[in-house]
mmCIF file of C-alpha atoms in Angstrom:
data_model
loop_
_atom_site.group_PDB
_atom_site.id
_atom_site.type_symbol
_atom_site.label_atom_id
_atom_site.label_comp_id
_atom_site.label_asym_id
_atom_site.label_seq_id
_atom_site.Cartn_x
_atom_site.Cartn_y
_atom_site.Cartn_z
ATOM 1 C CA UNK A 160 79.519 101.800 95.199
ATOM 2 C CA UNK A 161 77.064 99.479 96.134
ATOM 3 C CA UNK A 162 72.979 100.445 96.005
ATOM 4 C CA UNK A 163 72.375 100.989 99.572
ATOM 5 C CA UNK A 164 68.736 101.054 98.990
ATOM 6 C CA UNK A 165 66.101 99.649 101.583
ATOM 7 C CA UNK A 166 62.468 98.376 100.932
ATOM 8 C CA UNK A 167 60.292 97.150 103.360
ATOM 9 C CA UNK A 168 59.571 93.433 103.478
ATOM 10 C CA UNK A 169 55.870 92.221 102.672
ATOM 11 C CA UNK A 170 56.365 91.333 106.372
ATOM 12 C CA UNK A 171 57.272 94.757 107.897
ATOM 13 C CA UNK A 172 54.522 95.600 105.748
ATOM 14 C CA UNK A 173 51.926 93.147 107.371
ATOM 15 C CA UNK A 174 52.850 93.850 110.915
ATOM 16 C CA UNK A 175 52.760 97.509 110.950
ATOM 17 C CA UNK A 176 50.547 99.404 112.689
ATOM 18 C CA UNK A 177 48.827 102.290 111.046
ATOM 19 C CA UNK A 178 50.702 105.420 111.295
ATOM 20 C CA UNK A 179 53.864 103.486 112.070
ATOM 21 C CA UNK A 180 56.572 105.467 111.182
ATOM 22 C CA UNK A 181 58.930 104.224 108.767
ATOM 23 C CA UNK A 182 62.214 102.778 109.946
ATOM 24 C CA UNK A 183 64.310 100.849 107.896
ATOM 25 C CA UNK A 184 65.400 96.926 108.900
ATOM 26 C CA UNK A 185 68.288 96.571 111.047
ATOM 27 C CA UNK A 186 71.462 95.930 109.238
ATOM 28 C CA UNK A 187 75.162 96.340 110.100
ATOM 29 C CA UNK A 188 77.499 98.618 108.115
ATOM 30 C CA UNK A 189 80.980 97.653 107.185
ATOM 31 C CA UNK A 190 82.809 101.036 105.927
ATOM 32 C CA UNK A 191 86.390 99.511 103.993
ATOM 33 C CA UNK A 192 89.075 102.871 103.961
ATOM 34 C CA UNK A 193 91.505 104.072 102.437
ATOM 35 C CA UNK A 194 93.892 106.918 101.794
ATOM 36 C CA UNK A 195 92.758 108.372 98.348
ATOM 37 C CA UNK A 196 93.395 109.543 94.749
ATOM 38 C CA UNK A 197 93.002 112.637 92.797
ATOM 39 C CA UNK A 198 89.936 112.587 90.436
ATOM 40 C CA UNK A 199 92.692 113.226 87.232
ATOM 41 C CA UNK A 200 96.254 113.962 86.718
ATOM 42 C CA UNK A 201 96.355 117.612 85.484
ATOM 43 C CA UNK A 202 97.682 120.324 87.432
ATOM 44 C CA UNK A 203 94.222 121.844 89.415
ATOM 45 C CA UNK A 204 92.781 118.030 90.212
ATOM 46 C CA UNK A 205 96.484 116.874 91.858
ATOM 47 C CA UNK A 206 96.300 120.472 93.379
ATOM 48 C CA UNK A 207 93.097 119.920 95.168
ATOM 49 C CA UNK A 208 94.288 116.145 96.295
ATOM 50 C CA UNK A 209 97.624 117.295 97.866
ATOM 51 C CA UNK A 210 96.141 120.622 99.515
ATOM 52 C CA UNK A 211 93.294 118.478 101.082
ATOM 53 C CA UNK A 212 96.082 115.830 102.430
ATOM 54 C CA UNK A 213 99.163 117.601 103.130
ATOM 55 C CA UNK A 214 96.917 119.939 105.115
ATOM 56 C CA UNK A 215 95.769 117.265 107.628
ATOM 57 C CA UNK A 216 97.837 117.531 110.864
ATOM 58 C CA UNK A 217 97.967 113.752 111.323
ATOM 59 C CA UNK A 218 100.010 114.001 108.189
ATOM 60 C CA UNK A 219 102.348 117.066 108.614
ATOM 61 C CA UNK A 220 102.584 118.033 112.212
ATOM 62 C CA UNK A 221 104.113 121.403 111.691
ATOM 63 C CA UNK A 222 102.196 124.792 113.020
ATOM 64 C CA UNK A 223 99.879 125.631 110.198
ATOM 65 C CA UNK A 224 100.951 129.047 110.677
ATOM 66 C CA UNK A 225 104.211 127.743 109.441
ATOM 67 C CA UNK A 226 103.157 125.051 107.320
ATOM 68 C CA UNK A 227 100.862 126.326 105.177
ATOM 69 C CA UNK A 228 102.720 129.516 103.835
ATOM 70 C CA UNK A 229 104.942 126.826 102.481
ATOM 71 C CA UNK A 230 102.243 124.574 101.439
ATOM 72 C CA UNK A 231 100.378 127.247 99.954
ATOM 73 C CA UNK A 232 103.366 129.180 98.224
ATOM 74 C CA UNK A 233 105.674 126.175 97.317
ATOM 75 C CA UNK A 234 104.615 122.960 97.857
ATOM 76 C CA UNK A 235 101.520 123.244 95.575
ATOM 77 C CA UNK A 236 102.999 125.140 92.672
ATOM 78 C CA UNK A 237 105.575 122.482 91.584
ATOM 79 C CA UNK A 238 104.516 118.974 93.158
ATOM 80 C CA UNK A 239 101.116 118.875 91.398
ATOM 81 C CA UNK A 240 102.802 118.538 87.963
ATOM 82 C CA UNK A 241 105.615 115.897 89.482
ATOM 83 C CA UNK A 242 103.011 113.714 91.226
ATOM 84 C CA UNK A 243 100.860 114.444 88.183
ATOM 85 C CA UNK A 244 102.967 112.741 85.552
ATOM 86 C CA UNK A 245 103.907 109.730 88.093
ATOM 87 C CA UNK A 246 100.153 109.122 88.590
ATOM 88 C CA UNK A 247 99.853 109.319 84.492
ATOM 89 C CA UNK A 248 102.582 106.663 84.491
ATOM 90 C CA UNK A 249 100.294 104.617 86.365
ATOM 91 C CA UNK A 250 96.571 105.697 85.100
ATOM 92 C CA UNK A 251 93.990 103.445 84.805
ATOM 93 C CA UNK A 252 92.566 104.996 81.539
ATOM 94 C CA UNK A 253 89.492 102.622 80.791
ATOM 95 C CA UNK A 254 87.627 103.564 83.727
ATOM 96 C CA UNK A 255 89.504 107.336 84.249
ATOM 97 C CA UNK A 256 90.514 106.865 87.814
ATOM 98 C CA UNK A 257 93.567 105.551 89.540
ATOM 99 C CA UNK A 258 94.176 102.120 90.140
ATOM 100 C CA UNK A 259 94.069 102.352 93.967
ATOM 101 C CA UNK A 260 90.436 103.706 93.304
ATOM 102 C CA UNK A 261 89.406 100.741 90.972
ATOM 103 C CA UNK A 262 91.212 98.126 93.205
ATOM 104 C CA UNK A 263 89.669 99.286 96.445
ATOM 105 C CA UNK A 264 86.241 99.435 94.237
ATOM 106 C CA UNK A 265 87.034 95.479 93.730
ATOM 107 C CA UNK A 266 87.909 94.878 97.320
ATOM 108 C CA UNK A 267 84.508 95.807 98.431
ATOM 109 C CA UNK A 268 82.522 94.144 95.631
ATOM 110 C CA UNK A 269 84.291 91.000 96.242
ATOM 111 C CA UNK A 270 84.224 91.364 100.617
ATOM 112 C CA UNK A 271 80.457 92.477 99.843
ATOM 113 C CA UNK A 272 79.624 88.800 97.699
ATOM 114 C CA UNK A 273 81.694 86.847 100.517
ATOM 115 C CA UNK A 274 79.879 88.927 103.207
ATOM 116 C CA UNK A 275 76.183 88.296 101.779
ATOM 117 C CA UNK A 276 76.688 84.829 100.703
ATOM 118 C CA UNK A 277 76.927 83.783 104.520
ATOM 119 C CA UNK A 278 74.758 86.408 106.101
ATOM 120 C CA UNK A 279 72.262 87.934 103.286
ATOM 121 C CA UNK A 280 71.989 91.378 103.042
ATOM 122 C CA UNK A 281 71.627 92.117 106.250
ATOM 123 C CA UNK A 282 75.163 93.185 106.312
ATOM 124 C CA UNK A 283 75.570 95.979 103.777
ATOM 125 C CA UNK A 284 79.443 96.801 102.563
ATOM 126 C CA UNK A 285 80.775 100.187 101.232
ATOM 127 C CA UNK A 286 84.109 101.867 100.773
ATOM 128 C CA UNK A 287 85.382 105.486 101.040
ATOM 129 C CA UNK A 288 88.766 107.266 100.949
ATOM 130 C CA UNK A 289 90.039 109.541 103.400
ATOM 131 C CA UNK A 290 90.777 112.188 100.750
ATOM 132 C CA UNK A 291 89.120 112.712 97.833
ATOM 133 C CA UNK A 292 86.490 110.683 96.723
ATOM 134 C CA UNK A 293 83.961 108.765 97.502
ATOM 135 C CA UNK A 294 84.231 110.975 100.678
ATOM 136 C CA UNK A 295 83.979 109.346 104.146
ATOM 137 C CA UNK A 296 81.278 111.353 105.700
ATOM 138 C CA UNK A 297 78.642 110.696 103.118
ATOM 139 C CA UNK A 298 79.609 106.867 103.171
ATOM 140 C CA UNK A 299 78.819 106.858 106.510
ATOM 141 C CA UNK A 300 75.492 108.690 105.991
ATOM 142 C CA UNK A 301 74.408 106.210 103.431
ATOM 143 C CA UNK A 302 75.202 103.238 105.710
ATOM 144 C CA UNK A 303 72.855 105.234 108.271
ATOM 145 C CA UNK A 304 70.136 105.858 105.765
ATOM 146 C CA UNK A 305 70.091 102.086 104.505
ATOM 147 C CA UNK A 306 69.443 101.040 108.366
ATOM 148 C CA UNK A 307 72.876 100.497 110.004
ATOM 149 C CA UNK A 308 72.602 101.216 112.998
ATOM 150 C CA UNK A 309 75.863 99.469 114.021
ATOM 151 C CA UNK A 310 78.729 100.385 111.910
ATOM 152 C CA UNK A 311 82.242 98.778 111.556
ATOM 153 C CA UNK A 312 84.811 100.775 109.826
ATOM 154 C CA UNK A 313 87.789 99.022 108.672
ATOM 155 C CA UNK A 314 90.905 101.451 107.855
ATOM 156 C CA UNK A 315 93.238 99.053 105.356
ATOM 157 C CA UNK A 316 96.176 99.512 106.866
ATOM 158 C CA UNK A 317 97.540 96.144 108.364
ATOM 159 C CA UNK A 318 100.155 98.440 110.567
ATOM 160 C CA UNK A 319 98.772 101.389 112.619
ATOM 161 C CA UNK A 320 99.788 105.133 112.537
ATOM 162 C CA UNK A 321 98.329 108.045 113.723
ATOM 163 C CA UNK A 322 98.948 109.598 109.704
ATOM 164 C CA UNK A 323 96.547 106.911 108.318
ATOM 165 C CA UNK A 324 94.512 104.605 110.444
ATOM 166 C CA UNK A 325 93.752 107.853 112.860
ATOM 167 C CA UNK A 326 92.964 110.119 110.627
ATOM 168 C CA UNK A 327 90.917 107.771 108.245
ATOM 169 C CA UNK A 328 88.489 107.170 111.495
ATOM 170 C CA UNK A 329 88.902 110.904 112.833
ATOM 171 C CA UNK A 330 86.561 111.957 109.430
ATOM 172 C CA UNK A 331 84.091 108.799 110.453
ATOM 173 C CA UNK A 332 83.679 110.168 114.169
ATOM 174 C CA UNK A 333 83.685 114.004 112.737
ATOM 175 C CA UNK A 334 80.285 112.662 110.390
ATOM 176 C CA UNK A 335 78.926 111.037 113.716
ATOM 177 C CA UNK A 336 79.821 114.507 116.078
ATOM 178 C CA UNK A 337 77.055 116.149 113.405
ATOM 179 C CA UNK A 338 74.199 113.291 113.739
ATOM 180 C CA UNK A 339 71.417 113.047 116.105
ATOM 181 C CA UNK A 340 70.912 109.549 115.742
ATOM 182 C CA UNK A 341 74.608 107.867 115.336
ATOM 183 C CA UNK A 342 75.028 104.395 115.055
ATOM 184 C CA UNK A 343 77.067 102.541 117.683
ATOM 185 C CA UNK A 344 80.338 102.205 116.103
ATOM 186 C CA UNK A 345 83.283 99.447 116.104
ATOM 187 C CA UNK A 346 86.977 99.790 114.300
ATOM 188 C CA UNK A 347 89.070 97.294 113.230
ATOM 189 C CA UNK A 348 92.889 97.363 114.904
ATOM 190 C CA UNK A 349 95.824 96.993 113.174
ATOM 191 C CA UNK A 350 96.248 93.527 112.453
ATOM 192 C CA UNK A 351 99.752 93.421 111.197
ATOM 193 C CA UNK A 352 100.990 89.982 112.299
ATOM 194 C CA UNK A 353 97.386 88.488 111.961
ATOM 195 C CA UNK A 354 97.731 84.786 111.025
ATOM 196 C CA UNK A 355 95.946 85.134 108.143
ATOM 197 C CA UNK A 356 97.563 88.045 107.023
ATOM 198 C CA UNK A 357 101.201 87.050 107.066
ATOM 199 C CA UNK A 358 100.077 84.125 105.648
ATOM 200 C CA UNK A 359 98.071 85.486 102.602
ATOM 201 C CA UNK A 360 101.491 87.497 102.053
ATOM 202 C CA UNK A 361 103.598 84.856 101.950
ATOM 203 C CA UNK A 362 101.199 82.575 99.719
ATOM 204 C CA UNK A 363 101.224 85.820 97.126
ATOM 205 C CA UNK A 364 105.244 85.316 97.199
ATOM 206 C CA UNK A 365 105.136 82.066 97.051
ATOM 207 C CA UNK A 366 102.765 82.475 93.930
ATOM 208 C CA UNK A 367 104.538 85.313 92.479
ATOM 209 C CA UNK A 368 108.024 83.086 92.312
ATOM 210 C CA UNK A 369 106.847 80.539 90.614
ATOM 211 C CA UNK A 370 105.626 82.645 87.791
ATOM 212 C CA UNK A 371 109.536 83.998 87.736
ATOM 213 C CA UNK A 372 112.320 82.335 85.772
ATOM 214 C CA UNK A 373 114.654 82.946 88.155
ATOM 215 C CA UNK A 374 115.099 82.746 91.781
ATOM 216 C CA UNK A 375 115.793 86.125 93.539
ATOM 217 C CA UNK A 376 118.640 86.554 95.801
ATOM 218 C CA UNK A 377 117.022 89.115 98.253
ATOM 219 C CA UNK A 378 113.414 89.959 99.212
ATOM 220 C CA UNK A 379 113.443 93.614 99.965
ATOM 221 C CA UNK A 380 110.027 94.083 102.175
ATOM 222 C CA UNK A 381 109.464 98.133 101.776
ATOM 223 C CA UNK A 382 107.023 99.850 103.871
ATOM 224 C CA UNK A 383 105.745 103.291 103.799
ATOM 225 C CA UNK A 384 108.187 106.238 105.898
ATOM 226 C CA UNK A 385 107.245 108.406 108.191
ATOM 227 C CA UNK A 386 109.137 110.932 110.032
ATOM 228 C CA UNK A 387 111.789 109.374 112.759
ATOM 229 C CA UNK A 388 109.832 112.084 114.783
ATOM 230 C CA UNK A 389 106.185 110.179 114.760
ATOM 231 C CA UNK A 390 108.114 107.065 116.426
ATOM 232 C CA UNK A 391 109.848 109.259 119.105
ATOM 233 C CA UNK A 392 106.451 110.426 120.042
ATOM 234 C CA UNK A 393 105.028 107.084 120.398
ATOM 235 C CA UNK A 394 103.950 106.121 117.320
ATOM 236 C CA UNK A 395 103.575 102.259 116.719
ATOM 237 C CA UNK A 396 104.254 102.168 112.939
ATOM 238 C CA UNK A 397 107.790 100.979 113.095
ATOM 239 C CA UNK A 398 108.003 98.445 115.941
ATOM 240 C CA UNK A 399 105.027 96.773 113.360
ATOM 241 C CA UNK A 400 106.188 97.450 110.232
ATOM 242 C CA UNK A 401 109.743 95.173 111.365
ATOM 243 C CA UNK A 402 107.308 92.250 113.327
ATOM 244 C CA UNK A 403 105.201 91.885 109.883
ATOM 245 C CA UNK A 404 108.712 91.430 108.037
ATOM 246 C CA UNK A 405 110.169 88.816 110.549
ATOM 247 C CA UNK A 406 106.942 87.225 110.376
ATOM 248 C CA UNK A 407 106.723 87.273 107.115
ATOM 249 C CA UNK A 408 110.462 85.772 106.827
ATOM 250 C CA UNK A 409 109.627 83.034 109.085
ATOM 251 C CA UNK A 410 106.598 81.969 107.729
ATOM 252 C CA UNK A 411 108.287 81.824 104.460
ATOM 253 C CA UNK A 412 110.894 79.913 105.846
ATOM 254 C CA UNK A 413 114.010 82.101 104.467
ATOM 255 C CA UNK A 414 117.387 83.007 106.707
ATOM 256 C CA UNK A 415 118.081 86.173 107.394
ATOM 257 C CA UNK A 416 120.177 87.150 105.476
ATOM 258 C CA UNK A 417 118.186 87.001 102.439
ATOM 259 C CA UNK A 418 115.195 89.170 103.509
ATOM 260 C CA UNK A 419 115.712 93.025 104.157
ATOM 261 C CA UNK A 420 113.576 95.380 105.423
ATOM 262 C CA UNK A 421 112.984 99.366 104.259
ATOM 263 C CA UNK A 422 110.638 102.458 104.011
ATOM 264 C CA UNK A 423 109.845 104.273 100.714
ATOM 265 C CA UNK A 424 108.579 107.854 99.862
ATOM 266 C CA UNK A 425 110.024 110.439 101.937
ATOM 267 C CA UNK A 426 109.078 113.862 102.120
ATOM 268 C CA UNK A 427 110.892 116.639 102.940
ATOM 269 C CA UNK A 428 114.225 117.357 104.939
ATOM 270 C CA UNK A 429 113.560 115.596 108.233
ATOM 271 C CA UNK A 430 114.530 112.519 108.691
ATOM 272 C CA UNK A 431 112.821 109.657 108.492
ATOM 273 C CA UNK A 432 112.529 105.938 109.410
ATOM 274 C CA UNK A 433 115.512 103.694 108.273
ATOM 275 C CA UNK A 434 116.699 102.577 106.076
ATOM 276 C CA UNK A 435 115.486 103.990 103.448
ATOM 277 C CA UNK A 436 114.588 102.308 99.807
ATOM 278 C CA UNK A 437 116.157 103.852 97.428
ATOM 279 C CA UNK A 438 119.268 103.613 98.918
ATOM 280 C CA UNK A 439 119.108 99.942 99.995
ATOM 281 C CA UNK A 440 118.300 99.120 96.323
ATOM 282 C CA UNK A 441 121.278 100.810 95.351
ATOM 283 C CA UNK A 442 123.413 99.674 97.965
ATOM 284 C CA UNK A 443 122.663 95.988 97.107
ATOM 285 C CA UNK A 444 122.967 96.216 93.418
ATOM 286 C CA UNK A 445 126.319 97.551 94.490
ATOM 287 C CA UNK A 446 127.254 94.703 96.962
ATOM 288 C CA UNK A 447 126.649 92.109 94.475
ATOM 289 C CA UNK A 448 122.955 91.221 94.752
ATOM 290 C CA UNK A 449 121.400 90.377 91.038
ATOM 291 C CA UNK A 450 118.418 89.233 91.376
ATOM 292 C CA UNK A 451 115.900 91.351 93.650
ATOM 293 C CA UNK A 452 112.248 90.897 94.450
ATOM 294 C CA UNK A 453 110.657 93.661 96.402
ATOM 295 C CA UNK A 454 107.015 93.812 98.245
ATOM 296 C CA UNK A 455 105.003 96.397 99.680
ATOM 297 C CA UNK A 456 102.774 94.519 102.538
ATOM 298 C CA UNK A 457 101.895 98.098 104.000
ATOM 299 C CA UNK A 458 99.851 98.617 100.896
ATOM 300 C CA UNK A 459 96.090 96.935 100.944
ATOM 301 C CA UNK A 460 96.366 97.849 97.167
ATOM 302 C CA UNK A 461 98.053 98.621 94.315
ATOM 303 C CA UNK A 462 99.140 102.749 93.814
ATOM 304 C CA UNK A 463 101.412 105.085 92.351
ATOM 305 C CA UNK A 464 104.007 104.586 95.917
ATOM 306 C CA UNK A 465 103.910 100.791 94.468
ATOM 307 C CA UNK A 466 103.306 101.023 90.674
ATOM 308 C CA UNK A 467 105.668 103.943 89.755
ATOM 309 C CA UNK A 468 107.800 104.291 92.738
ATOM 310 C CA UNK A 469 108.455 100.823 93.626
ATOM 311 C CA UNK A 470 108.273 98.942 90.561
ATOM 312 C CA UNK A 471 109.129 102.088 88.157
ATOM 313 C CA UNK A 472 111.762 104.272 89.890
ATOM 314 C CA UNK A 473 113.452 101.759 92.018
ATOM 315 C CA UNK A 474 113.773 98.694 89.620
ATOM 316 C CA UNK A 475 115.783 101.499 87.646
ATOM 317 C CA UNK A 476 117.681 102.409 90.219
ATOM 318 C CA UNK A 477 118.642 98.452 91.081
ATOM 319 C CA UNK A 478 119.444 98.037 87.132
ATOM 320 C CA UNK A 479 121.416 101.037 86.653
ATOM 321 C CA UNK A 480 123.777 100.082 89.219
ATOM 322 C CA UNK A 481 124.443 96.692 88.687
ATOM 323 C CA UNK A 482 121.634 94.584 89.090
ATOM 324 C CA UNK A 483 120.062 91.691 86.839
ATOM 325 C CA UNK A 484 116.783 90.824 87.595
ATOM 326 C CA UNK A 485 114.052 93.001 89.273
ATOM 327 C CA UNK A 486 110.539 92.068 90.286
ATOM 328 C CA UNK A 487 107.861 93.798 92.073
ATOM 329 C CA UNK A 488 105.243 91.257 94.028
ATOM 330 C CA UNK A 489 101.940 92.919 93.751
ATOM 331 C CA UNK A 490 99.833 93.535 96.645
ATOM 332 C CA UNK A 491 96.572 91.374 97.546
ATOM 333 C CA UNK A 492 94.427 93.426 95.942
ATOM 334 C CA UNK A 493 91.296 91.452 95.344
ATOM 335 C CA UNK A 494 92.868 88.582 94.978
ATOM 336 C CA UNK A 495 90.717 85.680 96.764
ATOM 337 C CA UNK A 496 93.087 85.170 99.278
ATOM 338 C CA UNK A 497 92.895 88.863 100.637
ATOM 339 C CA UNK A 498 89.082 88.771 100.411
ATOM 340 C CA UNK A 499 88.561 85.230 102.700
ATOM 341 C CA UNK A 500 91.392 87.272 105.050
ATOM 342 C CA UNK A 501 89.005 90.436 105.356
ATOM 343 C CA UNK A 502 86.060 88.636 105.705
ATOM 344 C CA UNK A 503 87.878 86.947 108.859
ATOM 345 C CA UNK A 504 88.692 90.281 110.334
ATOM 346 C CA UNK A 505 85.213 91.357 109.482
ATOM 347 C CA UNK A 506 83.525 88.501 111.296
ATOM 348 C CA UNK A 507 85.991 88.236 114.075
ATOM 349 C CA UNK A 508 85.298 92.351 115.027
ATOM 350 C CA UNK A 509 81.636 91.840 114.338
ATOM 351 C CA UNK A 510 81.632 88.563 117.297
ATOM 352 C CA UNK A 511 78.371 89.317 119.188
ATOM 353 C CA UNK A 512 76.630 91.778 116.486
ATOM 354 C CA UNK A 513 76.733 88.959 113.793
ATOM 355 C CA UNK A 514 74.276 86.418 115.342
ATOM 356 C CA UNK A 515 71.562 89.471 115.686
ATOM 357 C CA UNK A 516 72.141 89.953 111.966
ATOM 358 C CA UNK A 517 71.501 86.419 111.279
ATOM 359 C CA UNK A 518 68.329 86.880 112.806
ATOM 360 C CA UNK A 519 67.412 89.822 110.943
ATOM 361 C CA UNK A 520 67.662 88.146 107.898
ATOM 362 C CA UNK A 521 64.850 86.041 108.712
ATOM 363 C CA UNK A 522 62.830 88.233 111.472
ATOM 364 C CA UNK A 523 63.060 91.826 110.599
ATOM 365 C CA UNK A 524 62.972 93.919 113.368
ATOM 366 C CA UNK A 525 60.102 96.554 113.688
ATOM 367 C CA UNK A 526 59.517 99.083 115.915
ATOM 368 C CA UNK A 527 56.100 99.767 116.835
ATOM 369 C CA UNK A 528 55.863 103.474 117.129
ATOM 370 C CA UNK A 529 52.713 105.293 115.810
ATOM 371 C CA UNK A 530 54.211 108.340 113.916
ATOM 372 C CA UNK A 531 51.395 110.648 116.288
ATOM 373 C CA UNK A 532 53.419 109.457 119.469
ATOM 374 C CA UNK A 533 57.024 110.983 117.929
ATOM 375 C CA UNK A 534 57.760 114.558 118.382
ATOM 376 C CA UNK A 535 57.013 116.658 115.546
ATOM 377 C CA UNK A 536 60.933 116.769 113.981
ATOM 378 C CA UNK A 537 60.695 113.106 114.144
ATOM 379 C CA UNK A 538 57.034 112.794 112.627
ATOM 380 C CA UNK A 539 58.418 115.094 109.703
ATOM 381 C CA UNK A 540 61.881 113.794 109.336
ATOM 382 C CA UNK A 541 60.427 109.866 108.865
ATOM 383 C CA UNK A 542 57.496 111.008 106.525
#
């Protein structure tokens, strides 16, 4: 995480008054989110990671006085070892953490330098997860405490759903519920057939294929499920998930016929969106298909529904039943194309708050407030 730390200027310095109270400069805040990891892979840290997620009721909307019985009595006594050896599959083991964790880390290093090259430091970037950690409500406490007083958070999921753009901001707004002084906040809205965005996508195909020595007969575009429920009750998700994959077709410039759509990881008995993954990759290997590639454009990053499920359990499944040639096209990561797309986004939801930071760079704002004329809290709480 980036060092959030403030100093005053030599100017802030020069033009206080004596007994001004300290305030920090002015900068904006842009919070990157995501879902979250477990800290390790052995039975009590996966334990803690699925208790704190499958107990959020954006995720499972069943009556905890149903749910959690179950949760409690089977769900976390035998899927902590299952998801624990698929996230060992997948483990990045030089830095101890999984790669969604380290990629996400990169994202925000790399939006950060793109950021602060343009507008200084004004504008300070940081990243959180919704479960696990770094935690959400301290990020947005340390954005607060470096001088944001305006704060953009940017949940990195190109299509919207209650189960992970909602609850990603819920935790923001639950940190802001608890502070006296919040900071006026912006999010950014699902931007899932964004220019930019279907066109990074198709540019990491584009790359991808050439690096292949053979050309695929299908592009399988999965997406995260959900329950069939979430879309009866008015969830988005799936109406966006299908206009990112025709966009993405077109701008590619493929037919039909060669691009298929699907949704991965299911949970459960219910049912949930179709088709469904694993049985499309079987059910083309079966009809004749050889050569498959597969992406994930759901996925801001890299993870274990993309490393082991995707590119692990389902190019199996495509190869045991008579397919050829399998290949998974990573997500954009921190690859430079993703990072000039964020930055985009970032500016574009930023329009009217980004000329005042350009001004702050230069002109830090002060406040001129002897600390005598502040109610006593305040006196204390500023020093």
């Amino acid at each position: 995480m980036a060092d959030l730390r403030t100093h005053p200027t030599a100017a802030e310095t020069r033009h206080r008054p004596p007994g001004h109270v300290t305030v920090p400069a002015r900068r904006i805040g842009v919070l990157l989110l995501n879902l979250g990891t477990p800290e390790g892979t052995d039975y009590w840290s996966m334990r803690r990671y699925l208790k704190e997620f499958l107990s959020d009721p954006r995720v499972i909307e069943i009556p905890k006085l149903i749910w959690q019985p179950l949760l409690q009595t089977l769900v976390l006594t035998t899927r902590p070892q299952k998801s624990g050896k698929a996230y060992a599959s997948i483990w990045n083991r030089e830095r101890n953490e999984s790669p969604l964790k380290t990629i996400t880390r990169d994202q925000a290093d790399g939006l950060r330098a793109a950021i602060q090259a343009q507008y200084g430091e004004t504008v300070v970037v940081d990243w959180a997860m919704r479960y696990g950690q770094p935690a959400i409500q301290p990020a947005v406490q340390r954005l607060k405490d470096a001088g944001c007083d305006r704060i953009l958070l940017f949940p990195l999921y190109p299509q919207y759903s209650a189960t992970t753009t909602a609850t990603a901001c819920d935790q923001a707004f639950r940190k802001l519920m608890s502070m006296r002084w919040q900071p006026a906040i912006r999010t950014v809205p699902s931007y899932h057939d964004d220019p930019a965005y279907i066109d990074a996508l198709a540019r990491s195909v584009e790359r991808h294929l050439t690096e292949l020595p053979w050309v695929p007969d299908m592009l399988l575009v999965s997406f995260h499920g959900l329950p069939e429920r979430n879309l009866e009750l008015g969830d988005p998700y799936y109406c966006f998930c299908l206009k990112t994959a025709r966009l993405l077709r077109e701008r590619l410039g493929w037919p039909e016929t060669r691009v298929r759509h699907s949704f991965q990881s299911r949970f459960g008995r219910t049912e949930w969106l179709k088709p469904y993954t694993d049985a499309t990759v079987t059910a083309l290997a079966e009809e004749g298909v050889k050569r498959l590639a597969v992406i994930a454009p759901g996925f801001a990053a890299d993870c274990v529904e993309t490393l082991e499920e995707l590119d692990g359990e389902n190019r199996e499944l495509f190869l045991e039943h008579g397919g050829e040639a399998f290949s998974f096209v990573p997500c954009l990561n921190a690859h430079p194309d993703h990072i000039e797309m964020l930055k985009g986004i970032v500016e574009r939801e930023l329009s009217g708050w980004l000329p005042a930071a350009r001004q702050a760079a230069h002109h830090p704002v002060v406040h001129p407030v002897p600390a005598q004329a502040l109610p006593r809290p305040l006196r204390a709480a500023h020093g």
